[in-house]
JSON list of N, CA and C in Angstrom, two decimals:
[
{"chain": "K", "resi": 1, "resn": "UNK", "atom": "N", "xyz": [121.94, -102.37, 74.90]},
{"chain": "K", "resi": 1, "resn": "UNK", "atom": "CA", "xyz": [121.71, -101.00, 74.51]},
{"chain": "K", "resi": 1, "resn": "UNK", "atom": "C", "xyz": [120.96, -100.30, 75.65]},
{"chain": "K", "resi": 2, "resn": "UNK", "atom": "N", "xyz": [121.37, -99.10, 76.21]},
{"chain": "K", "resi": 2, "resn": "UNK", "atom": "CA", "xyz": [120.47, -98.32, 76.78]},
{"chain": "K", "resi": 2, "resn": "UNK", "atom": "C", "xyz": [119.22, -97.93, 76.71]},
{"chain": "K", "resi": 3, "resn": "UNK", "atom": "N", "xyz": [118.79, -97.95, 77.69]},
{"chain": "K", "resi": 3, "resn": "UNK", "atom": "CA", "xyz": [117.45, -97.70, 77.68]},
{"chain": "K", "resi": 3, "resn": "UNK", "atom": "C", "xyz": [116.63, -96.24, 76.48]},
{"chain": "K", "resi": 4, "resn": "UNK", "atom": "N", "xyz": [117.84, -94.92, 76.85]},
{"chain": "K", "resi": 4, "resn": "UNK", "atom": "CA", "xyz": [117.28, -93.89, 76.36]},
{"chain": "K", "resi": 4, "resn": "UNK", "atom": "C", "xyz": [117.78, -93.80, 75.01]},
{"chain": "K", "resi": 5, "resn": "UNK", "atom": "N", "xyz": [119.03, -94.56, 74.87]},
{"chain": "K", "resi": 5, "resn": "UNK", "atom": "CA", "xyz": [119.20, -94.74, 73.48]},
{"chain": "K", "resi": 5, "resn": "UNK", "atom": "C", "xyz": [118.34, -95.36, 72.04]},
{"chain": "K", "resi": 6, "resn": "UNK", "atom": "N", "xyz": [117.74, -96.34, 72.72]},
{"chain": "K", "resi": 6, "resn": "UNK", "atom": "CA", "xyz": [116.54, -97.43, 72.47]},
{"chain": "K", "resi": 6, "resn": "UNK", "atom": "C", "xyz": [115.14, -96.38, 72.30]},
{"chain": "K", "resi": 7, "resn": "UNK", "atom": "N", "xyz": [115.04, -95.75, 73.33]},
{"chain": "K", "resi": 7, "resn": "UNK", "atom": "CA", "xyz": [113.65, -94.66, 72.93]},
{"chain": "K", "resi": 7, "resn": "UNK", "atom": "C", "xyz": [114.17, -93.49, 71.78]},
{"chain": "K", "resi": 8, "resn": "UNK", "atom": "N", "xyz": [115.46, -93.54, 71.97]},
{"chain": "K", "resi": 8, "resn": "UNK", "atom": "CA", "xyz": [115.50, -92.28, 71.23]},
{"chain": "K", "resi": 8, "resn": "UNK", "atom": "C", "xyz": [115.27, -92.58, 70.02]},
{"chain": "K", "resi": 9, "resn": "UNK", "atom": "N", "xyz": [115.77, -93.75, 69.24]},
{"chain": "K", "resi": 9, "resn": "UNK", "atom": "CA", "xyz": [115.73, -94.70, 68.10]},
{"chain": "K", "resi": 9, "resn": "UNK", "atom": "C", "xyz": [114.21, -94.88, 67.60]},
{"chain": "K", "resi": 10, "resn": "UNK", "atom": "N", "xyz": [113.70, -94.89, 68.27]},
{"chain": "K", "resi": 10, "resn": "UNK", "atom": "CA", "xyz": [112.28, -95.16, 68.28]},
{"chain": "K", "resi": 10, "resn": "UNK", "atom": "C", "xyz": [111.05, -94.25, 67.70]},
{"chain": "K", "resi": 11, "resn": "UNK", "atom": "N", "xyz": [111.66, -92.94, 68.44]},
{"chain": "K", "resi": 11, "resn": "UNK", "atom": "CA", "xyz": [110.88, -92.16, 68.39]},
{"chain": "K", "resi": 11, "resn": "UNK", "atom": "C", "xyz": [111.28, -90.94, 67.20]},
{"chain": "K", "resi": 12, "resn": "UNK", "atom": "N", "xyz": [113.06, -91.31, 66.69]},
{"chain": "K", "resi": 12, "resn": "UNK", "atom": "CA", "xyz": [113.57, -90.50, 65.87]},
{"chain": "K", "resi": 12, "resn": "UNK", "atom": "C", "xyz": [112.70, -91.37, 64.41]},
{"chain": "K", "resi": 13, "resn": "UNK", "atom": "N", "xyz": [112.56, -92.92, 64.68]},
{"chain": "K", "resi": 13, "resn": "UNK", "atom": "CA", "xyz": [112.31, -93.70, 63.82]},
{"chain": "K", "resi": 13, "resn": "UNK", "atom": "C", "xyz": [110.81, -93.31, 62.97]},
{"chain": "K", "resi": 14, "resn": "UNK", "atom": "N", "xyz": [109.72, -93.23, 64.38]},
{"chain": "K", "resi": 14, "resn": "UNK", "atom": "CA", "xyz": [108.26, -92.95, 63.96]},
{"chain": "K", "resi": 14, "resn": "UNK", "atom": "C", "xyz": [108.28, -91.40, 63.47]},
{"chain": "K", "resi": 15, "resn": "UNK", "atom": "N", "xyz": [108.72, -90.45, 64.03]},
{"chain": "K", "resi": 15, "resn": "UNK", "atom": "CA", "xyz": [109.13, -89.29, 63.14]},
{"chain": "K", "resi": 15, "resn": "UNK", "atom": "C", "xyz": [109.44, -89.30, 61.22]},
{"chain": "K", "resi": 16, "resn": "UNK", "atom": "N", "xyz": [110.24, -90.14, 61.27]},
{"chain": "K", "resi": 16, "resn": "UNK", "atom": "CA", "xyz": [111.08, -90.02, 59.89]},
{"chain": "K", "resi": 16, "resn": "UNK", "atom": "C", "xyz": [109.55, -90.39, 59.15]},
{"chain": "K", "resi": 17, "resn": "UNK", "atom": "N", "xyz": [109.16, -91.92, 59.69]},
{"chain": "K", "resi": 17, "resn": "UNK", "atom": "CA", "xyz": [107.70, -92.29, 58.85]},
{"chain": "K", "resi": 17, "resn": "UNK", "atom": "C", "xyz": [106.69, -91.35, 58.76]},
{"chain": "K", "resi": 18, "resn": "UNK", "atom": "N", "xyz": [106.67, -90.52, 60.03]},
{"chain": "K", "resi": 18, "resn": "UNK", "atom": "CA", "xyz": [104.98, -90.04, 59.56]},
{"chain": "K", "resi": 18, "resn": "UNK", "atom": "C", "xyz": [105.39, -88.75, 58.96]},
{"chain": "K", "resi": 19, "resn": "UNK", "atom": "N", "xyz": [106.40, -88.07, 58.73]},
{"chain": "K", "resi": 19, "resn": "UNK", "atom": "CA", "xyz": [106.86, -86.69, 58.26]},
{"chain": "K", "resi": 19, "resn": "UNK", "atom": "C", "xyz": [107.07, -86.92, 56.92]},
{"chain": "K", "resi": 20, "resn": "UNK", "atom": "N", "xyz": [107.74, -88.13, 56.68]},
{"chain": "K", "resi": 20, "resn": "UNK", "atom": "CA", "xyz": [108.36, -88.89, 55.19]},
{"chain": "K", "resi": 20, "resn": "UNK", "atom": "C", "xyz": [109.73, -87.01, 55.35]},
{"chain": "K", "resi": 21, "resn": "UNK", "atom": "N", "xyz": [110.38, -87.46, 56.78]},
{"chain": "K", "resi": 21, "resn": "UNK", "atom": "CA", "xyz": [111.63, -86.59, 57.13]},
{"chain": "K", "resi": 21, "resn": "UNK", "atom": "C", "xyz": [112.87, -87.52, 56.39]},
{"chain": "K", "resi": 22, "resn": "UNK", "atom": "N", "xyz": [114.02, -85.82, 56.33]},
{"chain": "K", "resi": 22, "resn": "UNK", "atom": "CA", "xyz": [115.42, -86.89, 55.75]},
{"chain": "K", "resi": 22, "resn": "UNK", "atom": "C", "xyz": [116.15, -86.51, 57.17]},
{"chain": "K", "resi": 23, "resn": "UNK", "atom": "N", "xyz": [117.16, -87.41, 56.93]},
{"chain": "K", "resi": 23, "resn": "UNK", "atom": "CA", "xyz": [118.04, -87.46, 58.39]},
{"chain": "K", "resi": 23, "resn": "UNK", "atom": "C", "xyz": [118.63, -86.19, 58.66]},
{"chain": "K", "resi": 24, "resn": "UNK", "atom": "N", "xyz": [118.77, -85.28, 58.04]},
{"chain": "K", "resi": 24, "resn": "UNK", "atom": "CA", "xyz": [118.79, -84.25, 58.60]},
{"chain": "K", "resi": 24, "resn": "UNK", "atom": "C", "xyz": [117.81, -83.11, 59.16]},
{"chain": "K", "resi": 25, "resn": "UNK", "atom": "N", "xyz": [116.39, -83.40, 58.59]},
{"chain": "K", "resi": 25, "resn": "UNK", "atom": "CA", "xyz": [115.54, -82.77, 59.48]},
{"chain": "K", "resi": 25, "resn": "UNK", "atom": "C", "xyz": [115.51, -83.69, 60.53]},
{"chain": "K", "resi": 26, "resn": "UNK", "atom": "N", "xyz": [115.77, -84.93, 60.78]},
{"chain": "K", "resi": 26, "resn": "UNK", "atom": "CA", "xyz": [115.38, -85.29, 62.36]},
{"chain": "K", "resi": 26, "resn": "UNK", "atom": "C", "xyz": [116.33, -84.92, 62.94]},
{"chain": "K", "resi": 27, "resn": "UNK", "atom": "N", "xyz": [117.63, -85.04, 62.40]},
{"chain": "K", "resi": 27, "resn": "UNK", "atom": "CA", "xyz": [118.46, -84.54, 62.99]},
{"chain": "K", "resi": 27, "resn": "UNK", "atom": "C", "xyz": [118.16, -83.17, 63.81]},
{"chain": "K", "resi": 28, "resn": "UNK", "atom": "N", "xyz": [118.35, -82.26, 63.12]},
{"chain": "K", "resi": 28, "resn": "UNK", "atom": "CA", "xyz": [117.58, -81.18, 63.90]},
{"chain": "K", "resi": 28, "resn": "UNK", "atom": "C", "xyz": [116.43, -81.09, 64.51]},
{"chain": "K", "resi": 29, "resn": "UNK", "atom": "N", "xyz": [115.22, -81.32, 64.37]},
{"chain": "K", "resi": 29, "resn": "UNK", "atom": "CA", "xyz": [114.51, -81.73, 65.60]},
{"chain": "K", "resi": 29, "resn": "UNK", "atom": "C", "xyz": [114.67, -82.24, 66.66]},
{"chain": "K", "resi": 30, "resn": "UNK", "atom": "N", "xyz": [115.55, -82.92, 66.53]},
{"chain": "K", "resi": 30, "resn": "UNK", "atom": "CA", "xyz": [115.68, -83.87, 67.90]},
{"chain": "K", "resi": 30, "resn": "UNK", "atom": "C", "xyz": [117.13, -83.54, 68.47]},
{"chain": "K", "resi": 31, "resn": "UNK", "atom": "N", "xyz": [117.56, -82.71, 67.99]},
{"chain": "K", "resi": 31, "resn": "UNK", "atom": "CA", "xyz": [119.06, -81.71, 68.42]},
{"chain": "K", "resi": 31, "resn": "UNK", "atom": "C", "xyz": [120.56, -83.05, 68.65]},
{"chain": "K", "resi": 32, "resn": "UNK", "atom": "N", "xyz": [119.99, -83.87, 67.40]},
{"chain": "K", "resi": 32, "resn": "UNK", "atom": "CA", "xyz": [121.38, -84.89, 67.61]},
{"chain": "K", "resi": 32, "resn": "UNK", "atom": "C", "xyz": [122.39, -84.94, 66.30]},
{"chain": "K", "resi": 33, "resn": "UNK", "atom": "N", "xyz": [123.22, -85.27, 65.63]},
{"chain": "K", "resi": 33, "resn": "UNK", "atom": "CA", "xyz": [124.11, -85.17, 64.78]},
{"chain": "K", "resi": 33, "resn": "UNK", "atom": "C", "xyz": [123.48, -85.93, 63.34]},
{"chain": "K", "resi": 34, "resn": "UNK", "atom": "N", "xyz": [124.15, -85.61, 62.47]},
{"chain": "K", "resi": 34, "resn": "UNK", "atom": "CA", "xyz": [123.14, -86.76, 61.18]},
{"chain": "K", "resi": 34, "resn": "UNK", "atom": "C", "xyz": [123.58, -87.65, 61.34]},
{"chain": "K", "resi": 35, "resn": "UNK", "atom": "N", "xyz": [125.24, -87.75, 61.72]},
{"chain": "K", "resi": 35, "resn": "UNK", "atom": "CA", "xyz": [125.81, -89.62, 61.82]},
{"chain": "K", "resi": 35, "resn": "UNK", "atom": "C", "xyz": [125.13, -89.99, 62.60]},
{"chain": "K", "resi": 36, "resn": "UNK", "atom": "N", "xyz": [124.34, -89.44, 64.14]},
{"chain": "K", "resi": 36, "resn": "UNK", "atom": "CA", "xyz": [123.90, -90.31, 64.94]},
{"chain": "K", "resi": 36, "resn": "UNK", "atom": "C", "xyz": [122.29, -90.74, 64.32]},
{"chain": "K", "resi": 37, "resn": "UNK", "atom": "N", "xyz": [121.85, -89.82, 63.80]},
{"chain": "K", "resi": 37, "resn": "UNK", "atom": "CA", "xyz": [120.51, -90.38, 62.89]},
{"chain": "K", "resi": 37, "resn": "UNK", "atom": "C", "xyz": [120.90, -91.44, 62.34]},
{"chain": "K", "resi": 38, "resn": "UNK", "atom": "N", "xyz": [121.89, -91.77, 61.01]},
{"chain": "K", "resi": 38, "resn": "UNK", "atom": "CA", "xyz": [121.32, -92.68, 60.49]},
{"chain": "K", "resi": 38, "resn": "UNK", "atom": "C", "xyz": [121.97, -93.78, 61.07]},
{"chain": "K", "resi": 39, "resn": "UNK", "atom": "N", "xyz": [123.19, -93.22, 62.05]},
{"chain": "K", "resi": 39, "resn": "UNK", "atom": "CA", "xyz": [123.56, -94.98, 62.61]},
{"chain": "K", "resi": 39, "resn": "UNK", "atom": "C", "xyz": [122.48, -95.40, 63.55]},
{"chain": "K", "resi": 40, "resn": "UNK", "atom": "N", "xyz": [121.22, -94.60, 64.07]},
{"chain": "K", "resi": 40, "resn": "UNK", "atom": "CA", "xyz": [120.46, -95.01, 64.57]},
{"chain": "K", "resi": 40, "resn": "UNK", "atom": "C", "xyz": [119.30, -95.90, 63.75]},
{"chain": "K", "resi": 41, "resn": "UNK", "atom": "N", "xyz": [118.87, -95.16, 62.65]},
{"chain": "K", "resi": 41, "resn": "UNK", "atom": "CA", "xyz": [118.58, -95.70, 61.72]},
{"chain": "K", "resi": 41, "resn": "UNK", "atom": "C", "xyz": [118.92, -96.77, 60.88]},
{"chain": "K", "resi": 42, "resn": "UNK", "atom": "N", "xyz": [119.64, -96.85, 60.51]},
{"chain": "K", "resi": 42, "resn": "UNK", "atom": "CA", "xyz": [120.62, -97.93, 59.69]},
{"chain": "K", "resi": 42, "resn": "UNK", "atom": "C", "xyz": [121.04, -99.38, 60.84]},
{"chain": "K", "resi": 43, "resn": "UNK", "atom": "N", "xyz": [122.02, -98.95, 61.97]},
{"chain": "K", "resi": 43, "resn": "UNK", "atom": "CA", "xyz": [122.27, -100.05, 62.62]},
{"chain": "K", "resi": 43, "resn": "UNK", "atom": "C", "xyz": [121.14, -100.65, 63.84]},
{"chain": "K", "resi": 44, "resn": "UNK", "atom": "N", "xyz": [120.97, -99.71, 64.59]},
{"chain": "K", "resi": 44, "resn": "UNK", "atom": "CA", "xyz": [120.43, -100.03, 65.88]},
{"chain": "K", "resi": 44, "resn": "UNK", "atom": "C", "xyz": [118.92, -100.14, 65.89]},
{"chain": "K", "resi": 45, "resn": "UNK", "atom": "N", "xyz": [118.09, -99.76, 64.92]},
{"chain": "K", "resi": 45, "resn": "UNK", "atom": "CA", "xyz": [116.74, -99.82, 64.40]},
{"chain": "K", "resi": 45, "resn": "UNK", "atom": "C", "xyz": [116.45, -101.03, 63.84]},
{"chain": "K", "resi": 46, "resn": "UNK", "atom": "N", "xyz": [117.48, -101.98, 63.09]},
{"chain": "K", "resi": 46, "resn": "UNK", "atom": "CA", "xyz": [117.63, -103.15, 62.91]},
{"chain": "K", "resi": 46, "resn": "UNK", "atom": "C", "xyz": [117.29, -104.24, 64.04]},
{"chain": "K", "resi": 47, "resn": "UNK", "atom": "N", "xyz": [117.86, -103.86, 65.08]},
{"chain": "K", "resi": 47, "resn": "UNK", "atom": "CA", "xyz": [118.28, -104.72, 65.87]},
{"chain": "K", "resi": 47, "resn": "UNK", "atom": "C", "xyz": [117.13, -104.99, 66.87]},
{"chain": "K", "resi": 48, "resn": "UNK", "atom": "N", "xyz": [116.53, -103.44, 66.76]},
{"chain": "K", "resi": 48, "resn": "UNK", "atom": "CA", "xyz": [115.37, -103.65, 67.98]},
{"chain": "K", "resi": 48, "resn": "UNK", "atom": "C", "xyz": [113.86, -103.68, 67.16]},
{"chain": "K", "resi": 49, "resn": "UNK", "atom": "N", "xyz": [113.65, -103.04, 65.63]},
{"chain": "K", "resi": 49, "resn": "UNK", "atom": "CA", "xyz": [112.33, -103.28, 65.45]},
{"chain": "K", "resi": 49, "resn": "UNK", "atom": "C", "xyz": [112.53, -103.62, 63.60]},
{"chain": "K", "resi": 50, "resn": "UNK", "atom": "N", "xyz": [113.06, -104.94, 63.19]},
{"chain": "K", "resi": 50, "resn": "UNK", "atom": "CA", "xyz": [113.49, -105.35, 61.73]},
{"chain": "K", "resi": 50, "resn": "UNK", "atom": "C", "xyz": [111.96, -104.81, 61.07]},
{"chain": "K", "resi": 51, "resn": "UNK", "atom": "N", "xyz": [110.70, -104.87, 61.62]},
{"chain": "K", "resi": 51, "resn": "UNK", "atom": "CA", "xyz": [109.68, -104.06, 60.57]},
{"chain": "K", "resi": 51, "resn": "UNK", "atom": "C", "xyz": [109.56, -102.46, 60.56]},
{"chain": "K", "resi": 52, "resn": "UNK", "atom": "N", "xyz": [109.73, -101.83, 61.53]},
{"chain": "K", "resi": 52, "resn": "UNK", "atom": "CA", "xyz": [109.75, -100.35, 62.13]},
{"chain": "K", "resi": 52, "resn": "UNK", "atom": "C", "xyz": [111.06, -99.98, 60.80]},
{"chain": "K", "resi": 53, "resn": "UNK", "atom": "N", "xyz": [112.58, -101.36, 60.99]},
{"chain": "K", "resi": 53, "resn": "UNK", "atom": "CA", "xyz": [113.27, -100.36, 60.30]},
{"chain": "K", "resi": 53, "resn": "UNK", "atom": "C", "xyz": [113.69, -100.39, 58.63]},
{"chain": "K", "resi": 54, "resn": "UNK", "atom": "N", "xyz": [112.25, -101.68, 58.25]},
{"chain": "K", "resi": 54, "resn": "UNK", "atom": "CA", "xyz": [112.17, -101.66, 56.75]},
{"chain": "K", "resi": 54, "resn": "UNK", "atom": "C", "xyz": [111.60, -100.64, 56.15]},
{"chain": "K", "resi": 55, "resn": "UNK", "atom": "N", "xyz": [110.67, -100.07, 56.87]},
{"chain": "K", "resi": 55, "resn": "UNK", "atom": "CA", "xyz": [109.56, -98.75, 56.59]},
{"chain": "K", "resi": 55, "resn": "UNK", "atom": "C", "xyz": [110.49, -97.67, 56.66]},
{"chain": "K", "resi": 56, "resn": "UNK", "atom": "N", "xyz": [110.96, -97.65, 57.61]},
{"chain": "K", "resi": 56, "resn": "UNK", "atom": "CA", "xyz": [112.69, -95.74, 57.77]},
{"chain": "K", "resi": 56, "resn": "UNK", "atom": "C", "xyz": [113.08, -96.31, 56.75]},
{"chain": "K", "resi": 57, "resn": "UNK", "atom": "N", "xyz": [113.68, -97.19, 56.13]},
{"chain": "K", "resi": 57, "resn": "UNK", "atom": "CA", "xyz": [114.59, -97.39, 54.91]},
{"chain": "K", "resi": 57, "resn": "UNK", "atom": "C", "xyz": [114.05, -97.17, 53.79]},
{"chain": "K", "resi": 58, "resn": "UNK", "atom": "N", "xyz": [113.12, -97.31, 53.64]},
{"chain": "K", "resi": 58, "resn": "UNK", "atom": "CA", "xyz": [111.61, -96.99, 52.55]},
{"chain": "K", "resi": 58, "resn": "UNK", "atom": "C", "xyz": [111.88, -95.13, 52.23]},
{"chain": "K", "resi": 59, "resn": "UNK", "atom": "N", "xyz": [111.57, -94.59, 53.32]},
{"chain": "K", "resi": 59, "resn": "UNK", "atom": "CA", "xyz": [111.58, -93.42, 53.20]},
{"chain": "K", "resi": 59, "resn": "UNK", "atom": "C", "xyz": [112.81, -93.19, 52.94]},
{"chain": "K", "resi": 60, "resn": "UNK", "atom": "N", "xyz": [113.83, -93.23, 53.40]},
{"chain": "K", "resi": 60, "resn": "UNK", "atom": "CA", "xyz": [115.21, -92.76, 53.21]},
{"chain": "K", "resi": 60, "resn": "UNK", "atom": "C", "xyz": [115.68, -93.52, 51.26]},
{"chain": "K", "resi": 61, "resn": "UNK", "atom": "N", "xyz": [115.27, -94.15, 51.00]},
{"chain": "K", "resi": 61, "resn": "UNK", "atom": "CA", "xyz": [115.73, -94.31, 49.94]},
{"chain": "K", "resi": 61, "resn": "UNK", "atom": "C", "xyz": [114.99, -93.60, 48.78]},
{"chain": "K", "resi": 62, "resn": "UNK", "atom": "N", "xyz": [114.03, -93.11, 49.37]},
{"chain": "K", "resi": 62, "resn": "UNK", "atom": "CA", "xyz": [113.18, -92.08, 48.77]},
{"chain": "K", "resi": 62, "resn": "UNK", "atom": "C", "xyz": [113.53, -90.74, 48.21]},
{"chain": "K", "resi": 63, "resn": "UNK", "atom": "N", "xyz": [114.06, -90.62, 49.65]},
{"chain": "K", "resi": 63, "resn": "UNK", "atom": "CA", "xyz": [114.80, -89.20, 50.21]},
{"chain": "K", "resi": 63, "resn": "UNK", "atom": "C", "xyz": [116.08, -89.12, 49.25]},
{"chain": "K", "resi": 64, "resn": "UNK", "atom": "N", "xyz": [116.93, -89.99, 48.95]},
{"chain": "K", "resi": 64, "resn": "UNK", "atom": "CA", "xyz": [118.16, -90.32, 48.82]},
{"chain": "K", "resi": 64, "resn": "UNK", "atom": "C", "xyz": [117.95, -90.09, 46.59]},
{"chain": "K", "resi": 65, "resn": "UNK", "atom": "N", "xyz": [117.09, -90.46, 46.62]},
{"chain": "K", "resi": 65, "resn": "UNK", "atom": "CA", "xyz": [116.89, -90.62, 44.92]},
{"chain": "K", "resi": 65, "resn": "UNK", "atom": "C", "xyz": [116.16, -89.16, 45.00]},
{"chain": "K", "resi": 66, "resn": "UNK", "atom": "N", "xyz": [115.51, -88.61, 45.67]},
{"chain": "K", "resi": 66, "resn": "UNK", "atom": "CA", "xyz": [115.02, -87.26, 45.58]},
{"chain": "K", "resi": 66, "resn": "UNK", "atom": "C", "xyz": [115.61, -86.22, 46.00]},
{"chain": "K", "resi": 67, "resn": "UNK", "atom": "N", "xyz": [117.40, -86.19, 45.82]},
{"chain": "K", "resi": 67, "resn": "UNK", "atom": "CA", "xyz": [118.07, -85.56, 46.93]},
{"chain": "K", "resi": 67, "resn": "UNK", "atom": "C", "xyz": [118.56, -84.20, 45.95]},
{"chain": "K", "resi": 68, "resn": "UNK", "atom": "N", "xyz": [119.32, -84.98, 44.82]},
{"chain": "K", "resi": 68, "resn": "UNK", "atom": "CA", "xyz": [119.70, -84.36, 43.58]},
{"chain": "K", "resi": 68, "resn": "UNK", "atom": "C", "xyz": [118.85, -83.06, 42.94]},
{"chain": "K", "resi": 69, "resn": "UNK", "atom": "N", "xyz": [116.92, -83.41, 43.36]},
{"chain": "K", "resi": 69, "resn": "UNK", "atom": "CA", "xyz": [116.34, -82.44, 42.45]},
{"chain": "K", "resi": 69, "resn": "UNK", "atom": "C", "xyz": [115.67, -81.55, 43.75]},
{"chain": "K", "resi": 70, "resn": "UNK", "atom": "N", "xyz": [116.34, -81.70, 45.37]},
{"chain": "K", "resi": 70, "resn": "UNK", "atom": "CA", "xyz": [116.13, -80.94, 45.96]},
{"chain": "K", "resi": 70, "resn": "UNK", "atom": "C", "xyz": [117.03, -79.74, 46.06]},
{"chain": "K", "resi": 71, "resn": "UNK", "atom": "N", "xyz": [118.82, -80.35, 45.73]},
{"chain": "K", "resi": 71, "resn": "UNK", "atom": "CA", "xyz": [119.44, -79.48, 45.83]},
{"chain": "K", "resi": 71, "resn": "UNK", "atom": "C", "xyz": [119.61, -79.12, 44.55]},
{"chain": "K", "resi": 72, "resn": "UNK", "atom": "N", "xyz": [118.76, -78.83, 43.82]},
{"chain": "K", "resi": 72, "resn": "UNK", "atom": "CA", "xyz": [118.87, -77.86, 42.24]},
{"chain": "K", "resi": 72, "resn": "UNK", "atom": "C", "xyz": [117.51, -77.08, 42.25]},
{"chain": "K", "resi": 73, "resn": "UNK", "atom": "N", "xyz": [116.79, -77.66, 42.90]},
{"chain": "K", "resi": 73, "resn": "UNK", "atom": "CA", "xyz": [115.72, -76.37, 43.47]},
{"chain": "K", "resi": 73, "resn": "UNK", "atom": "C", "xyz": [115.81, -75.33, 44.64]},
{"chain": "K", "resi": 74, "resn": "UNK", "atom": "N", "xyz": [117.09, -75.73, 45.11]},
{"chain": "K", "resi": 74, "resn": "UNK", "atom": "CA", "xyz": [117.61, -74.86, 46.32]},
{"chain": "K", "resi": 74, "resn": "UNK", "atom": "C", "xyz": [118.76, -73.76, 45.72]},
{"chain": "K", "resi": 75, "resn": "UNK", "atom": "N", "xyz": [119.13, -74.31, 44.82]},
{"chain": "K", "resi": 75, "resn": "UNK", "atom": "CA", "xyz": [120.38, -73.72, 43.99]},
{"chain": "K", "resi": 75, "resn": "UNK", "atom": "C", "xyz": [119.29, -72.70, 43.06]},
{"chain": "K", "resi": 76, "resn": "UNK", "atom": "N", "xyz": [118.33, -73.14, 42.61]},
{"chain": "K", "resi": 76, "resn": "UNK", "atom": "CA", "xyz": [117.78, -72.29, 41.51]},
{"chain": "K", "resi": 76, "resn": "UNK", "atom": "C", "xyz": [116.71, -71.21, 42.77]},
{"chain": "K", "resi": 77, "resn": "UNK", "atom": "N", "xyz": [116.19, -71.17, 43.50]},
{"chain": "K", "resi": 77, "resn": "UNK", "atom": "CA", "xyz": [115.96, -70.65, 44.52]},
{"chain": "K", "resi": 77, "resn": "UNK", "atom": "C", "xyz": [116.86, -69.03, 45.31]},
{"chain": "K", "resi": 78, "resn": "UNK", "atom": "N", "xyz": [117.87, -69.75, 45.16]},
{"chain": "K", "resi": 78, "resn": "UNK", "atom": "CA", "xyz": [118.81, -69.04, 45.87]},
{"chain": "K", "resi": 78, "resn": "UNK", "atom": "C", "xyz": [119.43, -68.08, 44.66]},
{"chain": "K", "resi": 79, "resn": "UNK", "atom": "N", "xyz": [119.11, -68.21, 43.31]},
{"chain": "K", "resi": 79, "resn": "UNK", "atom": "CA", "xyz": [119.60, -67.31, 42.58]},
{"chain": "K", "resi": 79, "resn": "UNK", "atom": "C", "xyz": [118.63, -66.10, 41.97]},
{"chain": "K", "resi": 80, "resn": "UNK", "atom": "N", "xyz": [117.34, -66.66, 42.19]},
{"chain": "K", "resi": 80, "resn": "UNK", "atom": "CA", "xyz": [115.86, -66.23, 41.80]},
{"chain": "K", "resi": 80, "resn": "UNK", "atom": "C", "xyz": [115.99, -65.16, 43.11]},
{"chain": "K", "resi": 81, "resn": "UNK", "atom": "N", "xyz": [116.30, -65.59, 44.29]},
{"chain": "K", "resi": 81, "resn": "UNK", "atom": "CA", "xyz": [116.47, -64.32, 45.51]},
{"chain": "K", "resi": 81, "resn": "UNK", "atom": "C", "xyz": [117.70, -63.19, 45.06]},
{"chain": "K", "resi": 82, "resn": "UNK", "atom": "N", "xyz": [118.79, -63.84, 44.25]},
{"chain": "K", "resi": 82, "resn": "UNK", "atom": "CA", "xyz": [119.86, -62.71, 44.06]},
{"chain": "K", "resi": 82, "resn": "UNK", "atom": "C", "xyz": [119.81, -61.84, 42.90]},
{"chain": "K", "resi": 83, "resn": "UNK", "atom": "N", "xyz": [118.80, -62.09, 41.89]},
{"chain": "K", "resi": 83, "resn": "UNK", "atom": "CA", "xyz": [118.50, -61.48, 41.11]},
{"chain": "K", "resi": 83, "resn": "UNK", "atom": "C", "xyz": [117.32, -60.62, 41.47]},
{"chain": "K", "resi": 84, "resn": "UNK", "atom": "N", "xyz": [116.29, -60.76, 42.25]},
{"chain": "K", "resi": 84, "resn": "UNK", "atom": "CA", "xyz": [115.50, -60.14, 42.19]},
{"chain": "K", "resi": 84, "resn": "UNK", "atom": "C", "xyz": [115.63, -58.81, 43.50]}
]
């Protein structure tokens, strides 16, 4: 694996933990795609730090069960702006 690929993993990784971020805010922070988040996450975070990438999985499964009552507060949000 490349060198900058390897930092990028790294540093997209300690992000996700200390923000408790979903792959699409790192995504955007770090101006890369969501597939490349979580295949960074998911595959290649494995490979180089197995404790670094039990903790990202922690959060993301977090994220993932809390996803449903984000997008119904975004939906109820967005109608509270069209009514008022």
């Amino acid at each position: 694996m490349k060198d900058y690929i390897e930092e990028r993993v790294l540093t997209i990784a300690v992000y996700i933990i200390e923000n408790s971020a979903t792959v699409r805010e790192a995504a955007k922070r770090f101006g890369v795609s969501k597939s490349t988040v979580h295949k960074d996450m998911v595959e290649r975070l494995a490979e180089i730090s197995p404790s670094l990438s039990h903790d990202v999985r922690r959060v993301l499964d977090v994220n993932k069960q809390e996803r449903h009552i984000r997008g119904g507060m975004a939906t109820r949000e967005k109608y509270l702006h069209m009514k008022g």
